[in-house]
């Protein structure tokens, strides 16, 4: 009689779980929201602080009394600016799960438990055994299924090499056969799990596509993007590009990258940007292949380049053409050229009024052209602006001063909150007013309520 739904992205406060009374299917009623708060003070080689994110794989127990939520725990607590402690490859993110208890249909779900996993990235799917005594969990980038006790969540068995990016699990009604959907292997793999005293055996594989929709280099790049088990990508399978940019999206979180010579930075969605340089808020990369620097430092990976070209600065000689893997990764990121349709539709008259306000306020001085950005290199240097949003948390750029920020595209604003480089504006209204007191980020202080509403509707409809 109850529905449990999650907010896919977490916030800096934690993960959000919603309870809906479904005892009367004709009159669904929101019972309320449960916050699974962020955890602090847990950083070690076996756990980290943070919030549970990318919540899209709820696993109900057979008795209906609880729901386990596989996730990735993102450490947006720790950092040199925030806590005085640096993130490491072992304390940045890891696989974790949460549990909520379900009472009567009208009762709010209760946050009950959290469990972290060692040497594994995001938990992407889960399914209970028929009796509820075992829980099967897929670890997306590590390409492993871990079997845990259904109550204390400690590991009892595992299946290695289940395919590229497993994101779905199912058990036969008798609990003896496990189906693993490895979506980047384009197959469902079938395992005999009747006995867990030895590693379960692969007994079949079912293709899921007749014709591959992606070009070979894009498909390989997408696999590399998700693959944390490759030691060149990550130390001990903790991190991949998908840890923050699952499916090319943003995790909606702001990270403390001060130790990287940067500052607090909100995760930018890769969708719609097509890998265009300059990259990042501070324009510190000029090609996707420069992510080799993040792979080797923050992720603890061995890297995909020889040492000689890697030693060159991010804005130095091109890295393109020096690593087949990095070139494939760039091909995938470049393929992400569509922002998606905005569900925040507005009538033509409202959009026209909002666009007129946008131009009158001078927003189009930087947010120009079809992508609403002037992002570019001019005479070899990135074009950046200081619009009054920099502060103590903004840090630097490549270890030096931060003169300004790259202009982000305004397309896709409907799904990219929180806003600004440090995630300090939870809403568009906060961008326009609260974080723009001196009108350096568009002349908005004198706008009427109606004009502000039209401007927000125009921006959300892009």
mmCIF file of N, CA and C in Angstrom, residues 257-258 260-266 279-285 382-407 420-422 435 440:
data_model
loop_
_atom_site.group_PDB
_atom_site.id
_atom_site.type_symbol
_atom_site.label_atom_id
_atom_site.label_comp_id
_atom_site.label_asym_id
_atom_site.label_seq_id
_atom_site.Cartn_x
_atom_site.Cartn_y
_atom_site.Cartn_z
ATOM 1 N N UNK A 257 37.760 21.113 -4.715
ATOM 2 C CA UNK A 257 38.945 20.745 -5.505
ATOM 3 C C UNK A 257 40.120 21.681 -5.218
ATOM 4 N N UNK A 258 40.155 22.266 -4.026
ATOM 5 C CA UNK A 258 41.223 23.194 -3.688
ATOM 6 C C UNK A 258 42.593 22.544 -3.807
ATOM 7 N N UNK A 260 43.604 20.568 -5.907
ATOM 8 C CA UNK A 260 43.989 20.478 -7.318
ATOM 9 C C UNK A 260 44.416 21.835 -7.881
ATOM 10 N N UNK A 261 44.496 22.829 -7.007
ATOM 11 C CA UNK A 261 44.806 24.175 -7.469
ATOM 12 C C UNK A 261 43.587 24.908 -7.957
ATOM 13 N N UNK A 262 42.393 24.389 -7.635
ATOM 14 C CA UNK A 262 41.140 25.011 -8.055
ATOM 15 C C UNK A 262 40.395 25.504 -6.816
ATOM 16 N N UNK A 263 39.133 25.180 -6.679
ATOM 17 C CA UNK A 263 38.337 25.606 -5.536
ATOM 18 C C UNK A 263 37.090 24.765 -5.462
ATOM 19 N N UNK A 264 36.056 25.274 -4.812
ATOM 20 C CA UNK A 264 34.779 24.562 -4.767
ATOM 21 C C UNK A 264 34.126 24.694 -6.137
ATOM 22 N N UNK A 265 33.787 23.545 -6.743
ATOM 23 C CA UNK A 265 33.285 23.530 -8.113
ATOM 24 C C UNK A 265 32.032 22.664 -8.231
ATOM 25 N N UNK A 266 30.999 23.247 -8.806
ATOM 26 C CA UNK A 266 29.771 22.527 -9.107
ATOM 27 C C UNK A 266 29.991 21.647 -10.332
ATOM 28 N N UNK A 279 37.374 23.667 -21.125
ATOM 29 C CA UNK A 279 36.623 22.799 -20.232
ATOM 30 C C UNK A 279 36.787 23.271 -18.793
ATOM 31 N N UNK A 280 35.785 22.958 -17.978
ATOM 32 C CA UNK A 280 35.731 23.308 -16.561
ATOM 33 C C UNK A 280 35.396 24.783 -16.355
ATOM 34 N N UNK A 281 34.969 25.100 -15.149
ATOM 35 C CA UNK A 281 34.596 26.473 -14.804
ATOM 36 C C UNK A 281 35.772 27.429 -14.974
ATOM 37 N N UNK A 282 36.985 26.953 -14.673
ATOM 38 C CA UNK A 282 38.139 27.852 -14.760
ATOM 39 C C UNK A 282 38.868 27.746 -16.091
ATOM 40 N N UNK A 283 38.283 27.003 -17.045
ATOM 41 C CA UNK A 283 38.894 26.859 -18.377
ATOM 42 C C UNK A 283 40.328 26.339 -18.271
ATOM 43 N N UNK A 284 40.520 25.309 -17.455
ATOM 44 C CA UNK A 284 41.882 24.814 -17.222
ATOM 45 C C UNK A 284 42.282 23.652 -18.120
ATOM 46 N N UNK A 285 41.366 23.126 -18.934
ATOM 47 C CA UNK A 285 41.682 22.090 -19.913
ATOM 48 C C UNK A 285 41.277 22.605 -21.291
ATOM 49 N N UNK A 382 42.023 31.636 -22.486
ATOM 50 C CA UNK A 382 40.572 31.486 -22.368
ATOM 51 C C UNK A 382 39.907 32.823 -22.046
ATOM 52 N N UNK A 383 38.748 33.037 -22.616
ATOM 53 C CA UNK A 383 37.957 34.229 -22.324
ATOM 54 C C UNK A 383 37.151 33.949 -21.055
ATOM 55 N N UNK A 384 37.486 34.624 -19.976
ATOM 56 C CA UNK A 384 36.804 34.409 -18.701
ATOM 57 C C UNK A 384 36.292 35.740 -18.172
ATOM 58 N N UNK A 385 35.331 35.666 -17.237
ATOM 59 C CA UNK A 385 34.697 36.867 -16.689
ATOM 60 C C UNK A 385 34.574 36.752 -15.178
ATOM 61 N N UNK A 386 34.749 37.859 -14.514
ATOM 62 C CA UNK A 386 34.442 37.972 -13.086
ATOM 63 C C UNK A 386 33.155 38.770 -12.968
ATOM 64 N N UNK A 387 32.068 38.073 -12.678
ATOM 65 C CA UNK A 387 30.760 38.727 -12.611
ATOM 66 C C UNK A 387 30.313 38.913 -11.169
ATOM 67 N N UNK A 388 31.266 38.922 -10.243
ATOM 68 C CA UNK A 388 30.957 39.202 -8.856
ATOM 69 C C UNK A 388 30.562 37.999 -8.033
ATOM 70 N N UNK A 389 30.727 36.801 -8.579
ATOM 71 C CA UNK A 389 30.340 35.592 -7.841
ATOM 72 C C UNK A 389 31.526 34.904 -7.178
ATOM 73 N N UNK A 390 32.739 35.399 -7.417
ATOM 74 C CA UNK A 390 33.909 34.771 -6.795
ATOM 75 C C UNK A 390 33.944 35.100 -5.308
ATOM 76 N N UNK A 391 34.459 34.147 -4.533
ATOM 77 C CA UNK A 391 34.549 34.343 -3.095
ATOM 78 C C UNK A 391 35.671 33.511 -2.521
ATOM 79 N N UNK A 392 35.795 33.427 -1.205
ATOM 80 C CA UNK A 392 36.887 32.673 -0.581
ATOM 81 C C UNK A 392 36.941 31.215 -1.007
ATOM 82 N N UNK A 393 35.775 30.607 -1.297
ATOM 83 C CA UNK A 393 35.757 29.195 -1.678
ATOM 84 C C UNK A 393 36.130 28.972 -3.143
ATOM 85 N N UNK A 394 36.244 30.053 -3.922
ATOM 86 C CA UNK A 394 36.462 29.904 -5.363
ATOM 87 C C UNK A 394 37.862 29.420 -5.707
ATOM 88 N N UNK A 395 38.800 29.618 -4.808
ATOM 89 C CA UNK A 395 40.143 29.093 -5.015
ATOM 90 C C UNK A 395 40.864 29.720 -6.178
ATOM 91 N N UNK A 396 41.625 28.885 -6.914
ATOM 92 C CA UNK A 396 42.450 29.392 -7.996
ATOM 93 C C UNK A 396 42.189 28.693 -9.303
ATOM 94 N N UNK A 397 43.154 28.806 -10.195
ATOM 95 C CA UNK A 397 43.101 28.160 -11.502
ATOM 96 C C UNK A 397 44.476 27.597 -11.787
ATOM 97 N N UNK A 398 44.574 26.272 -11.912
ATOM 98 C CA UNK A 398 45.851 25.604 -12.168
ATOM 99 C C UNK A 398 46.912 26.012 -11.140
ATOM 100 N N UNK A 399 46.460 26.194 -9.899
ATOM 101 C CA UNK A 399 47.378 26.539 -8.834
ATOM 102 C C UNK A 399 47.746 28.005 -8.752
ATOM 103 N N UNK A 400 47.222 28.833 -9.654
ATOM 104 C CA UNK A 400 47.494 30.269 -9.651
ATOM 105 C C UNK A 400 46.229 31.049 -9.371
ATOM 106 N N UNK A 401 46.272 32.363 -9.582
ATOM 107 C CA UNK A 401 45.073 33.189 -9.353
ATOM 108 C C UNK A 401 43.928 32.791 -10.284
ATOM 109 N N UNK A 402 42.721 33.070 -9.845
ATOM 110 C CA UNK A 402 41.520 32.818 -10.642
ATOM 111 C C UNK A 402 40.979 34.159 -11.120
ATOM 112 N N UNK A 403 41.283 34.552 -12.367
ATOM 113 C CA UNK A 403 40.857 35.873 -12.841
ATOM 114 C C UNK A 403 39.378 35.957 -13.172
ATOM 115 N N UNK A 404 38.768 34.837 -13.451
ATOM 116 C CA UNK A 404 37.361 34.830 -13.832
ATOM 117 C C UNK A 404 36.948 33.419 -14.185
ATOM 118 N N UNK A 405 35.748 33.299 -14.726
ATOM 119 C CA UNK A 405 35.165 31.994 -15.010
ATOM 120 C C UNK A 405 34.735 31.899 -16.470
ATOM 121 N N UNK A 406 34.809 30.689 -16.987
ATOM 122 C CA UNK A 406 34.282 30.403 -18.316
ATOM 123 C C UNK A 406 32.759 30.574 -18.294
ATOM 124 N N UNK A 407 32.209 31.094 -19.361
ATOM 125 C CA UNK A 407 30.766 31.324 -19.424
ATOM 126 C C UNK A 407 30.048 30.016 -19.739
ATOM 127 N N UNK A 420 25.770 28.336 -10.539
ATOM 128 C CA UNK A 420 27.045 29.039 -10.345
ATOM 129 C C UNK A 420 28.181 28.038 -10.095
ATOM 130 N N UNK A 421 29.392 28.541 -10.178
ATOM 131 C CA UNK A 421 30.569 27.665 -10.161
ATOM 132 C C UNK A 421 30.717 26.906 -8.852
ATOM 133 N N UNK A 422 30.174 27.454 -7.764
ATOM 134 C CA UNK A 422 30.306 26.809 -6.467
ATOM 135 C C UNK A 422 29.004 26.211 -5.966
ATOM 136 N N UNK A 435 22.701 36.395 -5.503
ATOM 137 C CA UNK A 435 24.130 36.297 -5.809
ATOM 138 C C UNK A 435 24.552 37.353 -6.831
ATOM 139 N N UNK A 440 26.467 43.031 -11.524
ATOM 140 C CA UNK A 440 27.585 42.705 -12.415
ATOM 141 C C UNK A 440 27.264 41.487 -13.278
#
